[in-house]
Protein backbone atom coordinates (compact mmCIF):
# COMPACT_ATOMS: atom_id res chain seq x y z
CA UNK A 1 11.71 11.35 19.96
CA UNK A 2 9.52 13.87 19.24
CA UNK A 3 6.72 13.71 16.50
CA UNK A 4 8.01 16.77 14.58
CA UNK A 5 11.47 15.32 15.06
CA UNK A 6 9.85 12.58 12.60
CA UNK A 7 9.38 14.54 10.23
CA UNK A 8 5.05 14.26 10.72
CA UNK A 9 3.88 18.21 9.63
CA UNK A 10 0.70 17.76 8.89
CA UNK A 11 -3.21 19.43 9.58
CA UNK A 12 -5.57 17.94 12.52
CA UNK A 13 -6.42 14.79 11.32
CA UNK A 14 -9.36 12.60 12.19
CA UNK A 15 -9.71 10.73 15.34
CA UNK A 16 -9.18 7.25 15.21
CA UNK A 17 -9.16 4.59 18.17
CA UNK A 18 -6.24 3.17 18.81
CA UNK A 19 -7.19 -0.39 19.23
CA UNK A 20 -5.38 -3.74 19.58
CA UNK A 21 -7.04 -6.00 17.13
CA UNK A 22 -10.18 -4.22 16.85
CA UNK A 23 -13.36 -6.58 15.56
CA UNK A 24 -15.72 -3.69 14.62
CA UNK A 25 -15.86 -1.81 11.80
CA UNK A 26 -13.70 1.76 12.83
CA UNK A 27 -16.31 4.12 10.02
CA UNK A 28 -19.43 2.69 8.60
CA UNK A 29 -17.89 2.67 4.62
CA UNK A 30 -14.91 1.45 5.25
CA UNK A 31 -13.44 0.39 1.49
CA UNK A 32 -11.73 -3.25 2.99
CA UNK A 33 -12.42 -4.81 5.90
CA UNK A 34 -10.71 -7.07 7.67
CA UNK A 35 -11.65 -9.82 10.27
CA UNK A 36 -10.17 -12.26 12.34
CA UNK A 37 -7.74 -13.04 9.49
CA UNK A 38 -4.89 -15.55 10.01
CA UNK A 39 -2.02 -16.39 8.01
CA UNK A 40 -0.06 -19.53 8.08
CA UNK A 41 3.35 -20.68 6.37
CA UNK A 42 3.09 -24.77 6.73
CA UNK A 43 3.21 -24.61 10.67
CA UNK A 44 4.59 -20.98 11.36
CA UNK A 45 1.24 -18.73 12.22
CA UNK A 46 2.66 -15.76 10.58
CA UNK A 47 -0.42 -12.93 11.28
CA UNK A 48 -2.33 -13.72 13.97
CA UNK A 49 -5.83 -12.65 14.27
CA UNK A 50 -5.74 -8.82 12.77
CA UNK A 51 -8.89 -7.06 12.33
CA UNK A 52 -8.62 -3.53 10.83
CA UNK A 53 -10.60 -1.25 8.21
CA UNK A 54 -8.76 0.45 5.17
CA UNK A 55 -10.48 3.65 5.00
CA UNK A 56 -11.73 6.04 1.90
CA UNK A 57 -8.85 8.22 0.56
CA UNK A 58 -6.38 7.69 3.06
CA UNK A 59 -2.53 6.10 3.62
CA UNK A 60 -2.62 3.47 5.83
CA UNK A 61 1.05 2.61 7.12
CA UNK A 62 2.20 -0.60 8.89
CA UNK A 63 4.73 -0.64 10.71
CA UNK A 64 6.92 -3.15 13.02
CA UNK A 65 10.07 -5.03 13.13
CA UNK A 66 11.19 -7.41 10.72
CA UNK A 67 8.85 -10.35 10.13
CA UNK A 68 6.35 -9.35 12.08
CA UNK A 69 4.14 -10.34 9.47
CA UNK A 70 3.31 -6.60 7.86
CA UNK A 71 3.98 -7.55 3.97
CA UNK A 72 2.20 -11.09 4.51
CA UNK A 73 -0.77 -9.52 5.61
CA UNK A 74 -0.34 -7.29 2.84
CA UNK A 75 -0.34 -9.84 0.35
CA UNK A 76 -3.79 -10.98 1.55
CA UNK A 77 -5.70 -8.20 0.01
CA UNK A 78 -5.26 -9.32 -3.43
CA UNK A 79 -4.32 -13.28 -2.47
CA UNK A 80 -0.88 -12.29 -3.54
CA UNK A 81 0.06 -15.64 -0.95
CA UNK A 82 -1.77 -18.20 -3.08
CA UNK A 83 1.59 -17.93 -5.60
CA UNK A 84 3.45 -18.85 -2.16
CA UNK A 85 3.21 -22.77 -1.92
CA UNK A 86 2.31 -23.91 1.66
CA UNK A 87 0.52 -20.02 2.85
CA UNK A 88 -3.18 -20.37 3.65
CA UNK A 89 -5.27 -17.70 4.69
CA UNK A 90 -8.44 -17.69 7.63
CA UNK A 91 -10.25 -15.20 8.67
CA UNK A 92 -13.00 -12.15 6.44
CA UNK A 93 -11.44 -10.04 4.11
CA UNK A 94 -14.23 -7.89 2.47
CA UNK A 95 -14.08 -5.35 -0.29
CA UNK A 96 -17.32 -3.03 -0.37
CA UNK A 97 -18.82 -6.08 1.48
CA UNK A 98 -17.99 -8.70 -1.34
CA UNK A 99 -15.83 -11.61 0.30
CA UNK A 100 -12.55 -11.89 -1.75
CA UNK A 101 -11.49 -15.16 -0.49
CA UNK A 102 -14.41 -16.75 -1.37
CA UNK A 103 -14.37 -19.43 -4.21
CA UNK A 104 -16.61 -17.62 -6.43
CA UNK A 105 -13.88 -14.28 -6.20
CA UNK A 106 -11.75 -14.41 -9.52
CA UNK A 107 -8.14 -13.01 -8.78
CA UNK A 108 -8.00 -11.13 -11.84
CA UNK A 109 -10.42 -8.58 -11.65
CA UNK A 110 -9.68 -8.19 -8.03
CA UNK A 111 -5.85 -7.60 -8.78
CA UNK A 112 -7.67 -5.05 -11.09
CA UNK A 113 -9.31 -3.05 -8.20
CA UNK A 114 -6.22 -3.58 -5.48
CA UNK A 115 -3.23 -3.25 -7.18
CA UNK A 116 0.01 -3.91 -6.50
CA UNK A 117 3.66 -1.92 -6.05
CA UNK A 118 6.48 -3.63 -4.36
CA UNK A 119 9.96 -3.55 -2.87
CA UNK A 120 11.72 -3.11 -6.02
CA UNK A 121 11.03 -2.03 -9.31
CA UNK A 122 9.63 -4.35 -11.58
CA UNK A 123 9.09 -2.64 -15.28
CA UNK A 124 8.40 -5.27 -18.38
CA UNK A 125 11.40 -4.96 -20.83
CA UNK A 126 9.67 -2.69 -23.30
CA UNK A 127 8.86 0.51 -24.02
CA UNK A 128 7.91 3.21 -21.40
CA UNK A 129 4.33 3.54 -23.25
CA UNK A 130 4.01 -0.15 -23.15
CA UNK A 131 4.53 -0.59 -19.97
CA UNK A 132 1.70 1.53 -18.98
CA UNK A 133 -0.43 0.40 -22.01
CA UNK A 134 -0.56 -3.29 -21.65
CA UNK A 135 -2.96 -3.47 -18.81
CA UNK A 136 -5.60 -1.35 -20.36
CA UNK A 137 -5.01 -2.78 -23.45
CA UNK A 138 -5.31 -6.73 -21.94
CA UNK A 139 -8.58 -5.92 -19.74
CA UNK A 140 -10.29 -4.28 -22.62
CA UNK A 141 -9.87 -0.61 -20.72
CA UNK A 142 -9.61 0.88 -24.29
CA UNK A 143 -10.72 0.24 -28.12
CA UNK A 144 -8.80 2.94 -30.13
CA UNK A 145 -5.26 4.10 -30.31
CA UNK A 146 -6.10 7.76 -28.84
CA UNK A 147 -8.12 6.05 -25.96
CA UNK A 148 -4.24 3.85 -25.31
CA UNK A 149 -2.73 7.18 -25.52
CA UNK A 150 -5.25 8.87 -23.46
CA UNK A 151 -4.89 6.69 -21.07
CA UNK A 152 -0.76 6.43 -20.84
CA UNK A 153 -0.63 9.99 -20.60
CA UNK A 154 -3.20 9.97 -17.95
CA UNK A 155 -1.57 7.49 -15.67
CA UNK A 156 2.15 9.03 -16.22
CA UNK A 157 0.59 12.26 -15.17
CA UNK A 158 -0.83 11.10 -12.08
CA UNK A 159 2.21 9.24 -11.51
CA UNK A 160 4.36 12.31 -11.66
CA UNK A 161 6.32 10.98 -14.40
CA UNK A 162 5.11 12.56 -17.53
CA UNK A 163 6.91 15.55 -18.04
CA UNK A 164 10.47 13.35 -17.40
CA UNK A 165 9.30 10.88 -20.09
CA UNK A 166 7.12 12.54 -22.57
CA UNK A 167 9.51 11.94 -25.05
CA UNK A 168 10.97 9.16 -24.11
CA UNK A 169 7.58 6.72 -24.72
CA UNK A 170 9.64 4.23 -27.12
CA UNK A 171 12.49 4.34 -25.53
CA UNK A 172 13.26 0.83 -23.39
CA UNK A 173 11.58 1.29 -19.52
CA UNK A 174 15.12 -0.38 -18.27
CA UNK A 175 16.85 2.94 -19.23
CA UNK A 176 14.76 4.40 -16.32
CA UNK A 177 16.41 5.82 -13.02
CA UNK A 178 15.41 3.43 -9.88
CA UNK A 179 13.07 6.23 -9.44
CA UNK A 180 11.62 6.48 -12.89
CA UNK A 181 11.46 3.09 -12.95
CA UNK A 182 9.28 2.69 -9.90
CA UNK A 183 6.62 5.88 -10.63
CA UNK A 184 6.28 3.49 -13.84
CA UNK A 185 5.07 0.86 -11.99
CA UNK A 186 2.76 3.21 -10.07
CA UNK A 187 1.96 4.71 -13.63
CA UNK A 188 1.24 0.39 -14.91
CA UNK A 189 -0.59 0.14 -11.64
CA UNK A 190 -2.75 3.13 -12.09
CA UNK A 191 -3.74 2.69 -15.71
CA UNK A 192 -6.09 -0.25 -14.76
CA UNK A 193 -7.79 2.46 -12.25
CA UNK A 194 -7.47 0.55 -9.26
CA UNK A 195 -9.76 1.26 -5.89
CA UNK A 196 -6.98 0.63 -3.64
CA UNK A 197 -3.45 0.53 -4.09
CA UNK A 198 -0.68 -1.99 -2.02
CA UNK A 199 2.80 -0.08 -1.45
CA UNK A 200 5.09 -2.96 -0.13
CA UNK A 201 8.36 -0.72 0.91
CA UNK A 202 8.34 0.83 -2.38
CA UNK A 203 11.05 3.57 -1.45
CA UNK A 204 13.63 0.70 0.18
CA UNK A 205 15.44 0.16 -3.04
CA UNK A 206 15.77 4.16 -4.02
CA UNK A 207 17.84 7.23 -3.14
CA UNK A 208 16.69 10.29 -0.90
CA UNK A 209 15.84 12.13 -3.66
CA UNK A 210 13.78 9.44 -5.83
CA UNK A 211 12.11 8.76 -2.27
CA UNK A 212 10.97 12.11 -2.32
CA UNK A 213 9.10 12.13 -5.38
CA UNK A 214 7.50 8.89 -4.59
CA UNK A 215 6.16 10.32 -1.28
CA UNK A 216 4.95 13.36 -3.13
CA UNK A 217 3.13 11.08 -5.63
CA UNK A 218 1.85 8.99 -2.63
CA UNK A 219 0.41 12.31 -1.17
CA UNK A 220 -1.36 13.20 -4.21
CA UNK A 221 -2.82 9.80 -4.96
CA UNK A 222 -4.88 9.57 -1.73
CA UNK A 223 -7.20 12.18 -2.54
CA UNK A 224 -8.37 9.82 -5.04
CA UNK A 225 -7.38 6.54 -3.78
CA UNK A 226 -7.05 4.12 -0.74
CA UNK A 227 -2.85 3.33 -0.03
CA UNK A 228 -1.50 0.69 2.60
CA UNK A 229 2.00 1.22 2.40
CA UNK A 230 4.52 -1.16 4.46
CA UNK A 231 7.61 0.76 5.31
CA UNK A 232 10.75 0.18 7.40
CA UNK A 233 11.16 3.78 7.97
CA UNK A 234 8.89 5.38 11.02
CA UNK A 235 9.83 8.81 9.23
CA UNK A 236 8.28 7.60 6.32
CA UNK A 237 5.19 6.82 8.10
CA UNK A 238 4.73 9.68 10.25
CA UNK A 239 5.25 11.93 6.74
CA UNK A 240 2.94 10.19 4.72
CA UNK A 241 0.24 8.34 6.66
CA UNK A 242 -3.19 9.19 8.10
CA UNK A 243 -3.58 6.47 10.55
CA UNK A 244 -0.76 3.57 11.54
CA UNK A 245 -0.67 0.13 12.48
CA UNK A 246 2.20 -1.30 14.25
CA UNK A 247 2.45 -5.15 14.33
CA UNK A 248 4.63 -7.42 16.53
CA UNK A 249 5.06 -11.45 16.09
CA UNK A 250 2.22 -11.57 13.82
CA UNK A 251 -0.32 -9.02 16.40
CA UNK A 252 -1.86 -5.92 15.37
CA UNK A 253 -0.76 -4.31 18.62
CA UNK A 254 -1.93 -0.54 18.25
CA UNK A 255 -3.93 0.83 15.24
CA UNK A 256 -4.76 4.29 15.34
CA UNK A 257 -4.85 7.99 13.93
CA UNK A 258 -0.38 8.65 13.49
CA UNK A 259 -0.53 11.78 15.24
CA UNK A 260 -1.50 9.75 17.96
CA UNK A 261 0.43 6.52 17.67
CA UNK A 262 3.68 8.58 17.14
CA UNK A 263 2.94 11.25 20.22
CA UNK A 264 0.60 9.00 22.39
CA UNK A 265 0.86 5.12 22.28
CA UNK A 266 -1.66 3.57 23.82
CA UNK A 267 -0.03 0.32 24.40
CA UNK A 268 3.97 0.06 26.04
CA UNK A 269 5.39 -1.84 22.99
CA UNK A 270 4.16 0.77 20.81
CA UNK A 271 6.24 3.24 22.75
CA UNK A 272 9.25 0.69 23.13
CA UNK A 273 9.18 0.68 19.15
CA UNK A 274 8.71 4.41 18.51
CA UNK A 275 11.46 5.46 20.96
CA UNK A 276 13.95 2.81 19.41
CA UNK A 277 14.12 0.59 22.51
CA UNK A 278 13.98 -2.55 19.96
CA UNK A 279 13.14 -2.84 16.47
């Protein structure tokens, strides 16, 4: 399968080294980083000592069969897993050097800074402008009613949403398209102004064409913004992502620039994967 066949047309992009579990820092500002970091359901060791850097600015997609521990690693960049009774978490996680899983981290304002989309759209059963307005309004974002509506408008906008719900703002969020619906909870997510954002198959639940714009959104967010997005779809990836990482059983197997992952695997499992020999 070729890379274009994927449906990958992008520039040059930056050279990174593919690496199986790399323990050094792959740029010297790395946003997150990520060491030794192991992940355990009761007995069941579900990621197995990953080490990787989420980068400035860029999509980051992982990749890998079913339960090979993408979305559970995931979850560790916010402590998502401390809701999930019996996970516990080992290893460095670091954002701009400050240790989240340290007791001193509160979960709030780091849920703040990485936010969160997931597999299926979750809007609050209340208005469209509510939806977006809570956050800011909770975490004391904004004071007045123009900053709320500054602030909406803002988010929709960078969302691609605003022009399909401008005058809709009252209306209930549940009368959304799946599509709608889930650029709102990119729009909620973004009005907090997060540093990085968590995609956690975001396009699984939605048509082609509702896929679309969420890629297109995706690709206009990381100018601005760090995205890990876990996808089923190697399409997906190859269209949307800067560098990969393709787990297996819990392993970061190969990590690396996509151009390169997709046309040049470095490791034979990668390839096995790519080519559809398993998965």
């Amino acid at each position: 399968m070729s890379f274009i066949e994927l449906g990958l047309h992008r520039g040059a992009l930056q050279h990174a080294k593919a690496s199986r579990g790399e323990t050094r820092p792959l740029v010297a500002q790395a946003r997150m980083t990520c060491r030794d970091v192991n992940v355990y359901y009761g007995d069941n060791h579900a990621v197995q000592n990953v080490s990787l850097d989420i980068h400035p600015r860029e999509v980051l997609a992982f990749i890998g069969p079913s339960g090979c521990g993408k979305s559970t690693l995931l979850r560790c960049f916010n402590r998502m897993n401390e809701n999930i009774p019996g996970c516990r978490a080992t290893g460095e996680i670091r954002l701009d050097g400050e240790d989240i899983q340290g007791a001193e981290m509160d979960v709030v304002p780091l849920r703040l800074r990485v936010g969160m989309v997931f597999q299926k759209p979750n809007p609050f059963p209340k208005s469209v402008y509510d939806n977006v307005a809570l956050g800011p309004q909770l975490h004391g974002l904004v004071k007045t009613r123009a900053d709320t509506d500054a602030a909406v408008e803002a988010a929709l906008l960078q969302a691609g949403l605003w022009d399909e719900v401008k005058d809709r703002l009252q209306l209930p969020a549940t009368g959304l398209s799946g599509g709608q619906q889930q650029r709102l909870c990119i729009a909620r997510t973004l009005a907090v102004q997060p540093e990085i954002i968590l995609m956690d198959e975001p396009c699984s639940a939605l048509d082609p064409i509702a896929t679309a714009w969420i890629e297109r959104t995706i690709e206009q967010l990381s100018s601005e913004i760090s995205i890990v997005i876990v996808t089923h779809s190697m399409q997906q990836a190859a269209r949307l992502s800067k560098r990969t990482a393709f787990f297996h059983l819990g392993k970061l197997i190969e990590l690396g620039d996509t151009e390169q992952v997709f046309t040049r695997p470095q490791v034979e499992l990668t390839e096995r994967y790519i080519t559809g020999l398993f998965g």
